[in-house]
């Protein structure tokens, strides 16, 4: 590591609260690669944790941001801004839900908005407020979304947490049924769990949750913060199932790298948030919205939904080859370009070995290596990363 990296890292460690523990200082990115301040390049199979779905510095995204920044950086929600209005319209269209969108700035805020909307609707529909969420799910770091995230590592030390949540097991419909009572207003889940281990919902589970919501007059809320915006081969991961949620949330990749979150509703819930019932100063920021419109344009014009499925399947096959080869690798799972490699041991050790070879990947939980490469990843981009994975596994597990 050069002096340059070291200096910044030391300053970081002395001045930035240690909620993360990074060791690489990045300077720039292009397509599926990033470069650190020392000039070392890496394949980025994290997309900045599911954000850079169209790759780094896509021409159209950069242009949209530059043009909008030169015209107007911020426009309060007391006035209409065109990019956010067009983006709302586009999100309603590609979701096919027929409702409306609310904009905010992050995934946690989008989920917070979903929970608030569900409570507002529930208060007028039987005085109900409780939201059932899934163990191993992840919904964000605000107090309410931490309460919605049924995992000890996320909740420890933050008591008292907001009340109004009940927990069930993912892919276990009976356990969801058991968690529902006369105070329940909604069931909230990811269609593919990200942080919890890259676990897709089964078909029966998604359909069962929908049927249960219909039967008990509950709202089905799907958190698409990580799996959305094309990652799993459909615009939103719930579209890979034959169900429609009442509400879903979106963030990470939505703003093309700028902070943006959204809550999208069906027609029934489109006007539950009335004037001043909820708000966000920066929500629908015109620059972020312009970037979001460019992201959707790129996904459409470059056929990235199809690409995510095609290249995702190729990467999955290659990973399955390693699972067959190494006893320490247990399984590969996921959808499209959201893939998890289950390790019998510490996933972080494998991720560190990948990094030493020049490939950035993520963990999900303790024992899953998570891959979230840009959806622009071409078949021809796979060769080097797969060689790096091969060498890293060889170093870690030997032959
Ligand atoms: C990342 C994530 C969140 C939180 O998003 P932030 O933008 O970090 O607040 C919520 N839900 C899921 C599924 C996520 O992956």
Coordinates of C-alpha atoms and ligand atoms in Angstrom, one line a residue, residues 106-109 111 138-141 190 195 223 225-226 251-252, ligand 1:
X106 CA -32.7 6.2 1.1
X107 CA -33.9 2.6 1.6
X108 CA -34.5 3.0 5.3
X109 CA -36.6 6.1 4.7
X111 CA -39.4 1.5 4.3
X138 CA -33.1 -6.5 6.4
X139 CA -35.0 -3.2 6.2
X140 CA -32.6 -0.4 7.3
X141 CA -31.1 1.5 10.2
X190 CA -37.9 -9.0 0.5
X195 CA -28.1 -9.0 3.7
X223 CA -38.8 -4.3 0.1
X225 CA -34.2 -1.7 -2.0
X226 CA -31.6 -4.3 -3.0
X251 CA -33.7 2.8 -3.3
X252 CA -30.0 1.8 -3.8
Ligands
LIG1 C1 -29.7 -1.6 1.9 C2 -31.1 -2.0 2.2 C3 -31.9 -1.2 3.0 C4 -31.5 0.1 3.6 O1 -31.2 1.1 2.6 P1 -30.4 2.4 3.0 O2 -30.4 3.2 1.8 O3 -29.0 2.0 3.5 O4 -31.1 3.1 4.1 C5 -33.2 -1.6 3.2 N1 -33.7 -2.8 2.7 C6 -32.9 -3.6 2.0 C7 -33.4 -4.9 1.4 C8 -31.5 -3.2 1.7 O5 -30.7 -4.0 1.0

